[in-house]
CSV table of C-alpha atoms and ligand atoms in Angstrom, one decimal:
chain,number,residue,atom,x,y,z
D,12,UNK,CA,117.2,-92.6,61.4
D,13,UNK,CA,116.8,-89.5,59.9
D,14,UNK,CA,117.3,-86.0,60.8
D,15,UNK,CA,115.3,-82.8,59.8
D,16,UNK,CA,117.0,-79.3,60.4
D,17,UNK,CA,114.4,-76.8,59.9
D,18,UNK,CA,115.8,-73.8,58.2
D,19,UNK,CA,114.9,-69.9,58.9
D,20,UNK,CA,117.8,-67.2,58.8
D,21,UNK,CA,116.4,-65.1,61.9
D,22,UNK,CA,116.6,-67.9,64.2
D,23,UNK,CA,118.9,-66.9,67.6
D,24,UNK,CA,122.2,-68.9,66.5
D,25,UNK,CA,124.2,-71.8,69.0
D,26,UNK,CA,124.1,-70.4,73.0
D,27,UNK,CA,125.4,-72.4,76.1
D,28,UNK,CA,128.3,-73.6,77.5
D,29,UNK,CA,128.8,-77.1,76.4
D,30,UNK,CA,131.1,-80.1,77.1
D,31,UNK,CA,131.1,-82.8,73.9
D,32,UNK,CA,131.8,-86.2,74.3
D,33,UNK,CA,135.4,-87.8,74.7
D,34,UNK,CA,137.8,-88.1,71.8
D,35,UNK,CA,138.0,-91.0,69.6
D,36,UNK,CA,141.4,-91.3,69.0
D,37,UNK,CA,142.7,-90.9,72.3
D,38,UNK,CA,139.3,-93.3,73.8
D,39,UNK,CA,140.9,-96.2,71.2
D,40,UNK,CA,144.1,-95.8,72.5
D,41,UNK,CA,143.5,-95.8,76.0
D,42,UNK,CA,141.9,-99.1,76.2
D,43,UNK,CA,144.6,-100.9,73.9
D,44,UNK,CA,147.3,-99.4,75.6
D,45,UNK,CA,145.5,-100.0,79.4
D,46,UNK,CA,145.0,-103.6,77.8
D,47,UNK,CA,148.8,-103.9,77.3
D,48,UNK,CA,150.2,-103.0,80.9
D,49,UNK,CA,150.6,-104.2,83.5
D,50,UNK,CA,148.4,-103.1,86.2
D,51,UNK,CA,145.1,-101.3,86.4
D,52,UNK,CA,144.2,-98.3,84.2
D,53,UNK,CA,141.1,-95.7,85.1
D,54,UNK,CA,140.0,-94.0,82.4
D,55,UNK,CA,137.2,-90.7,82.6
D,56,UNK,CA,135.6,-89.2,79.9
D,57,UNK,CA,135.6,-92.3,77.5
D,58,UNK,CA,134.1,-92.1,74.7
D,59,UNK,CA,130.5,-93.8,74.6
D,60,UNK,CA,130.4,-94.1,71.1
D,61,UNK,CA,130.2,-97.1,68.9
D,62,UNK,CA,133.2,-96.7,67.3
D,63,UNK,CA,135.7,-97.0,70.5
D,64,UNK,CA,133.2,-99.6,72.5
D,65,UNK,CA,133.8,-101.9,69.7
D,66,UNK,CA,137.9,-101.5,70.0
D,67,UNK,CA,136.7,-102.0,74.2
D,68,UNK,CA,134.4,-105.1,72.7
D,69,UNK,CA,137.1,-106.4,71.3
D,70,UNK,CA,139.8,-106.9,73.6
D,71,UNK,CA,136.7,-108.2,76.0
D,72,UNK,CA,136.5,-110.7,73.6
D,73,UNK,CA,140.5,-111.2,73.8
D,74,UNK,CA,140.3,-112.0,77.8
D,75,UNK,CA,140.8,-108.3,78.6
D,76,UNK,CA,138.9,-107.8,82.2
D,77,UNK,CA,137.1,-104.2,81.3
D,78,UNK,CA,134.2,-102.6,83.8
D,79,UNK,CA,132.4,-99.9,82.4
D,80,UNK,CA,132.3,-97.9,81.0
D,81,UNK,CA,129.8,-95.8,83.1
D,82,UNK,CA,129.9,-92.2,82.7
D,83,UNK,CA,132.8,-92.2,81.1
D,84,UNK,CA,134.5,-94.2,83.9
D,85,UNK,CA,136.3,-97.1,82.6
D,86,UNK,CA,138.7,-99.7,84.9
D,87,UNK,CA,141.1,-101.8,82.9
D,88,UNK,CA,142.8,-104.7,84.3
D,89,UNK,CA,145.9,-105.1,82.0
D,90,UNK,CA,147.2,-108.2,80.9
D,91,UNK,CA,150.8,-107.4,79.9
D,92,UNK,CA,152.4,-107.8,76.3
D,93,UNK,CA,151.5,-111.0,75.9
D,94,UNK,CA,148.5,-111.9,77.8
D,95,UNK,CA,145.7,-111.4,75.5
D,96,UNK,CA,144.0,-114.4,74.2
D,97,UNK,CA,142.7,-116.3,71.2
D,98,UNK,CA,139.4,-114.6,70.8
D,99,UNK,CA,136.1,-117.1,70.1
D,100,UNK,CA,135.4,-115.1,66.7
D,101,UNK,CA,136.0,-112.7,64.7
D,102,UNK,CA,136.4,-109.2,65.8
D,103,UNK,CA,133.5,-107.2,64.3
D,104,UNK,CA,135.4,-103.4,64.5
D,105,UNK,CA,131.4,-102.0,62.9
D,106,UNK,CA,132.7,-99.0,61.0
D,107,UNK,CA,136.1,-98.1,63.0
D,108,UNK,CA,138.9,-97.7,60.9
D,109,UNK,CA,140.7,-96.8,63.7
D,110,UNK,CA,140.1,-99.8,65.2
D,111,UNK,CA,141.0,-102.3,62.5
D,112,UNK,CA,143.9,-100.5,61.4
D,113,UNK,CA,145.3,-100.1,65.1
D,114,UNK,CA,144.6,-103.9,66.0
D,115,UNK,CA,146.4,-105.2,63.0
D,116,UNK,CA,149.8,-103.7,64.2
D,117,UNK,CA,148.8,-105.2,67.6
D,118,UNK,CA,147.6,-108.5,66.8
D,119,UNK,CA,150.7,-108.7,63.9
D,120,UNK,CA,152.8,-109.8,67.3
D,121,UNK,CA,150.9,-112.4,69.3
D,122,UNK,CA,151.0,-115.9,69.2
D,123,UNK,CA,147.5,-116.6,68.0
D,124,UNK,CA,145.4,-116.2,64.4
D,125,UNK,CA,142.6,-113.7,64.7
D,126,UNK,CA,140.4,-112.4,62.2
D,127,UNK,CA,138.8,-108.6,61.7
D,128,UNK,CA,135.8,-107.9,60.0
D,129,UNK,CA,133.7,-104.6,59.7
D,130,UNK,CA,130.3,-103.2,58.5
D,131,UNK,CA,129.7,-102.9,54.6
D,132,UNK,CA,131.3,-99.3,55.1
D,133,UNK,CA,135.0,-100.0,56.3
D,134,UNK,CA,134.4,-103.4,54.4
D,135,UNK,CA,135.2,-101.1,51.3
D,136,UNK,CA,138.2,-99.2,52.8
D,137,UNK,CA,142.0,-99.7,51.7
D,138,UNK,CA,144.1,-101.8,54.4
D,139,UNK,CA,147.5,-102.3,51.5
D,140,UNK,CA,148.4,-99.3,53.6
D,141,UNK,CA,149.0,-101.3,56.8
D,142,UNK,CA,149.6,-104.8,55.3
D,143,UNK,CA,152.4,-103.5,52.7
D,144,UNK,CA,154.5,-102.4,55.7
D,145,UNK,CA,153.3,-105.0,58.2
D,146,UNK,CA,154.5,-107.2,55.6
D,147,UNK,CA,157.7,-105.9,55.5
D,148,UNK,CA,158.2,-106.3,59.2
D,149,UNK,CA,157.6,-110.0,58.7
D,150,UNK,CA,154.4,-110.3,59.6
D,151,UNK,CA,151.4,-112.2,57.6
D,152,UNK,CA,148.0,-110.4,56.8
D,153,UNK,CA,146.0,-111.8,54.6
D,154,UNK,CA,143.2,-109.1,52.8
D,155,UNK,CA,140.0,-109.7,50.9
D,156,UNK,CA,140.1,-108.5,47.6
D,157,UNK,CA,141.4,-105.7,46.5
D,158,UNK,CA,143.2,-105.2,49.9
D,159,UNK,CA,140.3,-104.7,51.4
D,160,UNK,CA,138.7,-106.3,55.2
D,161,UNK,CA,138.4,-108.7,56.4
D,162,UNK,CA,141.8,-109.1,57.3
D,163,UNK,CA,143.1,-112.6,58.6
D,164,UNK,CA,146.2,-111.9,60.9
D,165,UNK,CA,148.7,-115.1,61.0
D,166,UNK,CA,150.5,-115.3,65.0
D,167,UNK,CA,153.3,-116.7,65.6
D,168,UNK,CA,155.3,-114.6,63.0
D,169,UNK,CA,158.9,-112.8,64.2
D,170,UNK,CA,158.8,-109.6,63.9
D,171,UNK,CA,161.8,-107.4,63.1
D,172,UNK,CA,162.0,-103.7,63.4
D,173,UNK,CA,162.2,-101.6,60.0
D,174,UNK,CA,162.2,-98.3,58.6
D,175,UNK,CA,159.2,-97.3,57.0
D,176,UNK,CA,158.8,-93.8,55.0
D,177,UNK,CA,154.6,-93.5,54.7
D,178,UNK,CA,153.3,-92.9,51.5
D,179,UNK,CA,150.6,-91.3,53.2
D,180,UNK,CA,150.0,-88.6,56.0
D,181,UNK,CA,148.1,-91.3,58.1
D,182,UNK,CA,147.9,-91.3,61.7
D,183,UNK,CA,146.2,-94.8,62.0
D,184,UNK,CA,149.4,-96.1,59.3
D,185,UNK,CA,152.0,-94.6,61.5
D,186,UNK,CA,150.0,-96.1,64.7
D,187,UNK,CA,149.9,-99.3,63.2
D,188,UNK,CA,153.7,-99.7,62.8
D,189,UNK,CA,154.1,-98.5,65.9
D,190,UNK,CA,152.4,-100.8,67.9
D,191,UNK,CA,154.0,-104.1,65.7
D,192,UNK,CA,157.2,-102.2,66.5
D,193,UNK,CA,156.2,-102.5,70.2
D,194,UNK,CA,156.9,-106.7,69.4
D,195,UNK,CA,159.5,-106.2,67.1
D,196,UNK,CA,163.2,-107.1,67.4
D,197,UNK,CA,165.1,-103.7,67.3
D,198,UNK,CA,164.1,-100.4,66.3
D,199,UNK,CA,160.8,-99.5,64.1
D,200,UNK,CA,161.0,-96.3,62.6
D,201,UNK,CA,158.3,-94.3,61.0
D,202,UNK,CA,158.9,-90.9,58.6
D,203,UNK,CA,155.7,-89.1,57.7
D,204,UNK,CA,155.3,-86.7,54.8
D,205,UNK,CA,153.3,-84.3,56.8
D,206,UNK,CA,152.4,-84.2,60.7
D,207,UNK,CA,149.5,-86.1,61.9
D,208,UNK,CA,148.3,-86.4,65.1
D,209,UNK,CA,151.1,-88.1,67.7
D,210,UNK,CA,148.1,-89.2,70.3
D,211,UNK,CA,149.7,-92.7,70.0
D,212,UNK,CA,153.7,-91.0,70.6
D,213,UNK,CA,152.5,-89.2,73.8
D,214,UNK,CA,149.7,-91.9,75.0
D,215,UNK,CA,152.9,-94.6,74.7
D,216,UNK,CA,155.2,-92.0,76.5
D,217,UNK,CA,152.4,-91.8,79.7
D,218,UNK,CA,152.5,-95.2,80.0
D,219,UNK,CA,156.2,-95.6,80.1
D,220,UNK,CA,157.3,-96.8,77.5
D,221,UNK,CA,160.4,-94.7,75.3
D,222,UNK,CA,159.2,-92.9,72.0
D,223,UNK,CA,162.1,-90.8,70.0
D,224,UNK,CA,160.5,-88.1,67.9
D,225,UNK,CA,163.2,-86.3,65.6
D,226,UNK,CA,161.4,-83.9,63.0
D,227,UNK,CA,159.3,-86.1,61.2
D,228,UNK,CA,160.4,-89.5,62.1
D,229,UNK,CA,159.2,-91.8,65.1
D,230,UNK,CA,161.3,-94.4,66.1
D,231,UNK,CA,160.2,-97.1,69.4
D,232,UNK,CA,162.6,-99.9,70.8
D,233,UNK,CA,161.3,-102.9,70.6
D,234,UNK,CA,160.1,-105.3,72.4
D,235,UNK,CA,158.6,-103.5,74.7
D,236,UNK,CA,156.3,-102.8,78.1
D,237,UNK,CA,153.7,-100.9,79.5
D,238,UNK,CA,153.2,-99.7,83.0
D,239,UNK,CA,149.2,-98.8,83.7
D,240,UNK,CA,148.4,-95.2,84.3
D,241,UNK,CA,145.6,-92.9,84.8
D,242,UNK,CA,144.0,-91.2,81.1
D,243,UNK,CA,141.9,-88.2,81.7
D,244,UNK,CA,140.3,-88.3,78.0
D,245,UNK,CA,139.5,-84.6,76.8
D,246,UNK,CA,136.2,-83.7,74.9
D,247,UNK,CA,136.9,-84.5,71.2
D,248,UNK,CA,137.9,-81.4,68.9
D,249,UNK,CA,136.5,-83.2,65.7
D,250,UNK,CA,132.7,-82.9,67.7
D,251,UNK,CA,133.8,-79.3,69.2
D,252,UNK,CA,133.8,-78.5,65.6
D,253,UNK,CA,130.7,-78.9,64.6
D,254,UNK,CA,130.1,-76.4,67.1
D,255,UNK,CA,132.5,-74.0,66.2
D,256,UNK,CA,131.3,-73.7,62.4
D,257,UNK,CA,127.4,-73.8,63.6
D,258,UNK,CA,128.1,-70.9,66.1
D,259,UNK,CA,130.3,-69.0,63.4
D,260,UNK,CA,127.6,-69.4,60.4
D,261,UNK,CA,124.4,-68.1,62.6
D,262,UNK,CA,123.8,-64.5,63.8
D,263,UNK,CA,123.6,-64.4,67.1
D,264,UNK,CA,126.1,-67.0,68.8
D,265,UNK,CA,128.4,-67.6,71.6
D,266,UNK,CA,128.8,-70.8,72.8
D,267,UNK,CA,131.6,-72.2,74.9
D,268,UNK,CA,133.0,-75.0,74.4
D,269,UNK,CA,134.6,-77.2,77.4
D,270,UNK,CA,137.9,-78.9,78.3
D,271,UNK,CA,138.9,-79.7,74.4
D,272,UNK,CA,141.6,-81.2,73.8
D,273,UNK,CA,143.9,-78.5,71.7
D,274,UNK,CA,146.8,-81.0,70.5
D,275,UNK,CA,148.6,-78.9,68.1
D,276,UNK,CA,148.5,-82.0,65.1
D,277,UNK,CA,144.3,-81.2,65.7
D,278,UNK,CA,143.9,-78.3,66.0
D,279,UNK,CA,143.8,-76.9,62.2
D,280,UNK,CA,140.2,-76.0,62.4
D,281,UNK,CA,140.5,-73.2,64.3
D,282,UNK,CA,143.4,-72.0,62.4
D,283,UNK,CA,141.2,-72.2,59.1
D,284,UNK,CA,138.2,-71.0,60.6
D,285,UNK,CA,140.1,-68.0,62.2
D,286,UNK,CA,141.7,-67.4,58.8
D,287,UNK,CA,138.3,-67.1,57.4
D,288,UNK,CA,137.4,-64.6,60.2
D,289,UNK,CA,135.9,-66.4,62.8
D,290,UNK,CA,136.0,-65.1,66.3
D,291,UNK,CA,137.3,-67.9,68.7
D,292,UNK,CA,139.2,-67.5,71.8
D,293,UNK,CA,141.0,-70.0,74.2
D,294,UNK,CA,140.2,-70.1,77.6
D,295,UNK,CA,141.2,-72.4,80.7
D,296,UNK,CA,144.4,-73.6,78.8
D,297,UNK,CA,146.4,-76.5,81.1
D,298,UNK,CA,147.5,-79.7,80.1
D,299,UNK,CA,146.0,-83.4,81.2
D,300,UNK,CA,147.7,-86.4,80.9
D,301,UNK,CA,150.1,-85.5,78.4
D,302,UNK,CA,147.7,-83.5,76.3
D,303,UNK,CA,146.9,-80.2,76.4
D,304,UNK,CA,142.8,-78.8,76.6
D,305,UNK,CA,141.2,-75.7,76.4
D,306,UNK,CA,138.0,-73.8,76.8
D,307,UNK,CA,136.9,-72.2,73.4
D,308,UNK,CA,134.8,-69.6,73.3
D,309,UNK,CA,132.7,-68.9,69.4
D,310,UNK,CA,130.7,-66.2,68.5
D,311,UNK,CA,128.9,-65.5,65.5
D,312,UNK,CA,131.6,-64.1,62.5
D,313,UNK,CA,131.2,-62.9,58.8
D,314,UNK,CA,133.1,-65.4,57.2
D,315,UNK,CA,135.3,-65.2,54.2
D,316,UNK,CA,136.2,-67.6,51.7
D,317,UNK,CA,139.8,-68.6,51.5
D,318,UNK,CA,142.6,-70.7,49.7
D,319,UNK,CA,143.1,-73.2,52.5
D,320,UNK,CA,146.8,-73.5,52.5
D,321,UNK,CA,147.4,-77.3,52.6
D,322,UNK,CA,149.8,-77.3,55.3
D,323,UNK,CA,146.7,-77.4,57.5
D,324,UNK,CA,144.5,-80.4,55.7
D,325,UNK,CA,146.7,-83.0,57.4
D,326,UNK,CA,145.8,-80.8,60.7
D,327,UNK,CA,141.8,-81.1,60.3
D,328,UNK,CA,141.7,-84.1,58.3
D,329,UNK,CA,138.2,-85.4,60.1
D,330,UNK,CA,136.7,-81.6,60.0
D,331,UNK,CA,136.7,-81.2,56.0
D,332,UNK,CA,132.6,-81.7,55.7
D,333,UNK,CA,131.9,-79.1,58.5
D,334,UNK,CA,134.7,-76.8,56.9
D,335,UNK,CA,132.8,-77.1,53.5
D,336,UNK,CA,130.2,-76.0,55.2
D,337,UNK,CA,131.1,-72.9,56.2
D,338,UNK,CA,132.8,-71.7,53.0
D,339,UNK,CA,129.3,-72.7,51.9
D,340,UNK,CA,128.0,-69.9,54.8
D,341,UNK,CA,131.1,-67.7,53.5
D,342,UNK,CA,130.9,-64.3,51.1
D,343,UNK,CA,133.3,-66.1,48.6
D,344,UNK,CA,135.5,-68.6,46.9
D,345,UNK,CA,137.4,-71.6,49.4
D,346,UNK,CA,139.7,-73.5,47.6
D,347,UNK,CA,141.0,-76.7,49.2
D,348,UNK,CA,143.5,-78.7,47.6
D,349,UNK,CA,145.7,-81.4,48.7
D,350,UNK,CA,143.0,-82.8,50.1
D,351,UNK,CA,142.8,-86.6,48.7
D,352,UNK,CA,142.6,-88.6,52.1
D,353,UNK,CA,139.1,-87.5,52.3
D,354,UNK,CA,138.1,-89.7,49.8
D,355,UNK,CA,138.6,-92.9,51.5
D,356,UNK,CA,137.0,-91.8,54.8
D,357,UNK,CA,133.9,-93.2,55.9
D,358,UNK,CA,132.5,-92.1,52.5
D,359,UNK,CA,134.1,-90.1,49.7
D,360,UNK,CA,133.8,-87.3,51.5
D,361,UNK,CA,134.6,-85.3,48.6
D,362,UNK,CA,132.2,-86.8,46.5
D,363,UNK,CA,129.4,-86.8,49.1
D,364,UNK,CA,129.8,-83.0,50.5
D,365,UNK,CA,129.8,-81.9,47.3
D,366,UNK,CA,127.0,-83.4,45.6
D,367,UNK,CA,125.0,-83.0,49.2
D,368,UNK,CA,125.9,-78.7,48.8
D,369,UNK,CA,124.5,-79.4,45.0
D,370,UNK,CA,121.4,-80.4,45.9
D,371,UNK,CA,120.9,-77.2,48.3
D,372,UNK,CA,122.0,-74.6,45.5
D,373,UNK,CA,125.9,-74.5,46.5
D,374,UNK,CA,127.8,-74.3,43.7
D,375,UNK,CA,130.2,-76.5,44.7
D,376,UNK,CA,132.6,-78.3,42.7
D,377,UNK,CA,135.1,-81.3,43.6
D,378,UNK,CA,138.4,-81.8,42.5
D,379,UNK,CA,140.8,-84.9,42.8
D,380,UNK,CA,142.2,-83.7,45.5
D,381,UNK,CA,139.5,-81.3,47.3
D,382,UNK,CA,136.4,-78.7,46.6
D,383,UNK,CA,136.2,-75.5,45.2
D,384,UNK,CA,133.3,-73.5,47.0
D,385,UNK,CA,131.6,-70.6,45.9
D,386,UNK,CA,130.0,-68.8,49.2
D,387,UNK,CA,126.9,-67.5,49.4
D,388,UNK,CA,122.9,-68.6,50.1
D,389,UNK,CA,122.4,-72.3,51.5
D,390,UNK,CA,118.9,-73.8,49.8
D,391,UNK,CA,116.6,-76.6,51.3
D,392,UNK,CA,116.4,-79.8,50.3
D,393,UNK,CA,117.5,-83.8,51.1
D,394,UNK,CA,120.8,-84.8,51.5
D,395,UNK,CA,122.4,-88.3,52.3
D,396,UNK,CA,125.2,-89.0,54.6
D,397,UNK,CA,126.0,-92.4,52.8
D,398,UNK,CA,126.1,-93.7,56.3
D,399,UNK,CA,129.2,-91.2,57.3
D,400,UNK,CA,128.5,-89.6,60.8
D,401,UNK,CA,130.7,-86.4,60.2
D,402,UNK,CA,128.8,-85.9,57.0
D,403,UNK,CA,125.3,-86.3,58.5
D,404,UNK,CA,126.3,-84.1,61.5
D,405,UNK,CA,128.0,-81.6,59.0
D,406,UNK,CA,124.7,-80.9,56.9
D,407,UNK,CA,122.6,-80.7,60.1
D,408,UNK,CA,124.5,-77.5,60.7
D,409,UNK,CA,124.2,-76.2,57.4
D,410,UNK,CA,120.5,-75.8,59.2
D,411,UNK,CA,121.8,-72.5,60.5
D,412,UNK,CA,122.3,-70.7,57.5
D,413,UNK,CA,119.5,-71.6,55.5
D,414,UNK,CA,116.5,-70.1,54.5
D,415,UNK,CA,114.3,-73.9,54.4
D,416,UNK,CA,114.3,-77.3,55.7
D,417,UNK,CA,117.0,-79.7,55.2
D,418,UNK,CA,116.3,-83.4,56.1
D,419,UNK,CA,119.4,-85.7,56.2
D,420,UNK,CA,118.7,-89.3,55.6
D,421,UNK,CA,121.2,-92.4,57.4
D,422,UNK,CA,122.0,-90.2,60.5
D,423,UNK,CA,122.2,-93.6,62.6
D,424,UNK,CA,126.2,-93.4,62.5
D,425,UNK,CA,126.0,-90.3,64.2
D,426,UNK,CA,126.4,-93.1,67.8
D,427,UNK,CA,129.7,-94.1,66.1
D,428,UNK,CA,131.3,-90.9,67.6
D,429,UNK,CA,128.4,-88.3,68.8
D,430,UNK,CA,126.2,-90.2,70.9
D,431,UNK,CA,123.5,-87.7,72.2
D,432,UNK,CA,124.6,-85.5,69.2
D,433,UNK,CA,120.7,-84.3,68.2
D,434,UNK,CA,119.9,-83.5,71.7
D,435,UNK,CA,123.1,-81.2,72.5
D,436,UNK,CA,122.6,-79.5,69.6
D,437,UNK,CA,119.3,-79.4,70.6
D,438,UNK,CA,119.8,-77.8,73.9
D,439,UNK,CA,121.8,-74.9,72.3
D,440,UNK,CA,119.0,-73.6,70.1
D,441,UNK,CA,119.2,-75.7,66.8
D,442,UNK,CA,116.0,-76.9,65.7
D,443,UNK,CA,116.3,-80.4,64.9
D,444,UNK,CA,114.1,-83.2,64.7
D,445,UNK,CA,114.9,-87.2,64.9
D,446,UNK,CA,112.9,-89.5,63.2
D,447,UNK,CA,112.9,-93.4,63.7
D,448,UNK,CA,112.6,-95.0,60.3
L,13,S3P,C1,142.7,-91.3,63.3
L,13,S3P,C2,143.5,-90.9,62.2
L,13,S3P,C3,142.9,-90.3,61.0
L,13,S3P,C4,141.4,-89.8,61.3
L,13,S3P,C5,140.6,-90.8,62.0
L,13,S3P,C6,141.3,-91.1,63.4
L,13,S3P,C7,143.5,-91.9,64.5
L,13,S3P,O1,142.8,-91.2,60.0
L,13,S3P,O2,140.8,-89.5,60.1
L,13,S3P,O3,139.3,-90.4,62.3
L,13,S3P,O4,142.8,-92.0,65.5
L,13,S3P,O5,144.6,-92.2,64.3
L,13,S3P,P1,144.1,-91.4,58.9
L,13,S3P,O6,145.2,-91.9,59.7
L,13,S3P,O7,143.6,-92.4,57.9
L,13,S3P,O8,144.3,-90.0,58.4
């Protein structure tokens, strides 16, 4: 599937009032957590997308009693701690990282093997970040190559609780220990080097189990249990921002975006963006389930470029392609350092974004650790998305702000997070056009 965005400066920019689908991260959480409990979960405003049904797949596949989901709706029937089962097969997670990295904290503590494969994307993605410590813990992974999927996970191990400073700013790493610790003996502690996002802290809190946060360590008590509850999902701030950047970039804008969730470890995009000028205001700010959401309102901005201070990368981690983007759009340099997580994402997204700005006249130029941007005229040309969804949706926006056609080739990834992406964008005055190859 490929995407063409034609180009044109004068075009009317990004109009409506809009809500995007669920978030990811809190969509995976809610069905392994609902899983876990005891009781019956409802879930609304699920996440259709490839990515979280295969996490919902999967604990199908473990003896999990699931219905939906159906717009949105899902029903859980939990199974307690230890009630999953030996699954048939492996567990094909597709191209979730989330998923695999998640599930092999879970499955580190039951009683049977189980093995996880993925497509040939997060078949290339480093998992020595969750085996080193699930090792440590006592439990036995076993990795292809390189530490790389598939991973074979070896039940039956005792697990014991440890304390575990992250190399890494990784929510999915700090998940992971988290939910062994859930079937460790004693406490499991985990000390990040910068905030991520705490979805799995607060998602654990509403369903009743005890999470001690002191400044940047996590600790849970393990073993321990999980009483079903209600998740109201929020619409997913990674796909608002595609929004936000498209309607800032293109004269003319103001789009509202609804019921986003506007947890503070996500919501470093609209810091950046506002630091580069763009004008976004909050609207219809309560909080659901343990997470706060928010109407945001974006109208078209002059951007500036900017030294993104790095405080904030951990903060946008997933939004990085649409960000380069609009320092692309912006009237000067954006420097972005500190930055290296990007490069084991879906695709290098370093590598990628920059060579895709390249090829449409950007001089854009990456660094170990990030891009330096110099703002100006976007060109027209082809780009590749190297089968990354954020990357493909990312250029499609560029659309706005340039003078000619831009086709994107591999947009069918785009259903791992965005389903209905094309048409949305669609609806709001971007012309795009989707063509089956
Ligand atoms: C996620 C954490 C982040 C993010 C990913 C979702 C999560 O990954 O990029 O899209 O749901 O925990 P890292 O933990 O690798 O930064």
């Amino acid at each position: 599937m490929k995407f063409i965005v034609q180009g044109g400066l004068n075009r009317p920019g990004l109009q409506g009032s809009i809500r995007v689908p669920g978030d990811k991260s809190i969509s995976h959480r809610s069905i392994m957590f609902g899983s876990l409990a005891e009781g019956t979960s409802h879930i609304s405003g699920f996440l259709e997308g490839e990515d979280s049904l295969n996490t919902l797949r999967a604990f199908q596949q473990m003896g999990v009693h699931i219905e939906g989901p159906l717009n949105g709706e899902v029903t859980i029937e939990g199974v307690g701690m230890h009630g999953l089962k030996r699954p048939a097969h492996a567990l094909d997670l597709g191209n979730s990282g989330t998923s695999m990295r998640l599930l092999s904290g879970l499955l580190a503590g039951q009683q049977f093997d189980v093995k996880l494969t993925g497509d040939a994307s997060l078949s290339k993605r480093p998992m020595k970040r969750v085996t080193d410590p699930l090792s440590m813990m006592g439990a036995k992974v076993d990795a292809a190559d390189g530490g790389k999927p598939p991973l074979k996970i070896n039940g039956n191990q005792a697990l014991t609780g440890i304390h575990y400073q992250m190399p890494m700013a990784s929510a999915q790493v700090k998940s992971c220990c988290l939910l062994a610790g859930m079937y460790a003996t004693g406490k499991t502690c985990v000390t990040e080097p910068a905030v991520t996002r705490d979805h799995t802290e607060r998602m654990l809190t509403a369903f009743g189990c005890d999470v001690e946060v002191t400044d940047s360590t996590v600790c849970i008590d393990g073993p321990a249990k999980l009483i079903a509850t209600d998740i109201d999902v929020p619409a997913d701030i990674s796909s608002a921002a595609f929004f936000m950047v498209g309607a800032s970039i293109a004269a003319d804008s103001d789009i509202t975006l609804l019921h986003v969730g506007m947890n503070p470890t996500r919501t470093g995009v609209i810091e950046i963006l506002q630091l580069m000028g763009a004008h976004i205001s909050l609207s219809n700010e309560k909080e659901v389930g343990g997470e706060p959401v928010a109407d945001i309102r974006v109208q078209s901005a002059d951007l500036k470029g900017i030294n993104i201070p790095e405080s904030l990368v951990p903060l946008a981690i997933d939004e990085f392609p649409v960000l380069f983007v609009a320092a692309a759009c912006a009237q000067g340099q954006t420097v972005v350092t500190g930055a290296e997580e990007l490069r084991v994402k879906e695709s290098d997204r370093i590598q990628v974004m920059a060579d895709g700005l390249q090829v449409l006249g950007v001089n854009a130029q990456a660094t170990d650790d990030g891009m330096i941007i110099q703002g100006g005229d976007i060109g027209s040309g082809t780009v590749y998305s190297h089968d990354d969804h954020r990357i493909a949706m990312a250029f499609a926006m560029a659309g706005l702000c340039t003078s000619g056609d831009i086709h994107i080739e591999d947009c069918e990834t785009v259903n791992t997070s965005f389903p209905g992406f094309a048409e949305l964008v669609a609806s709001c005055g971007l012309s795009i056009k989707v063509v089956d190859e």
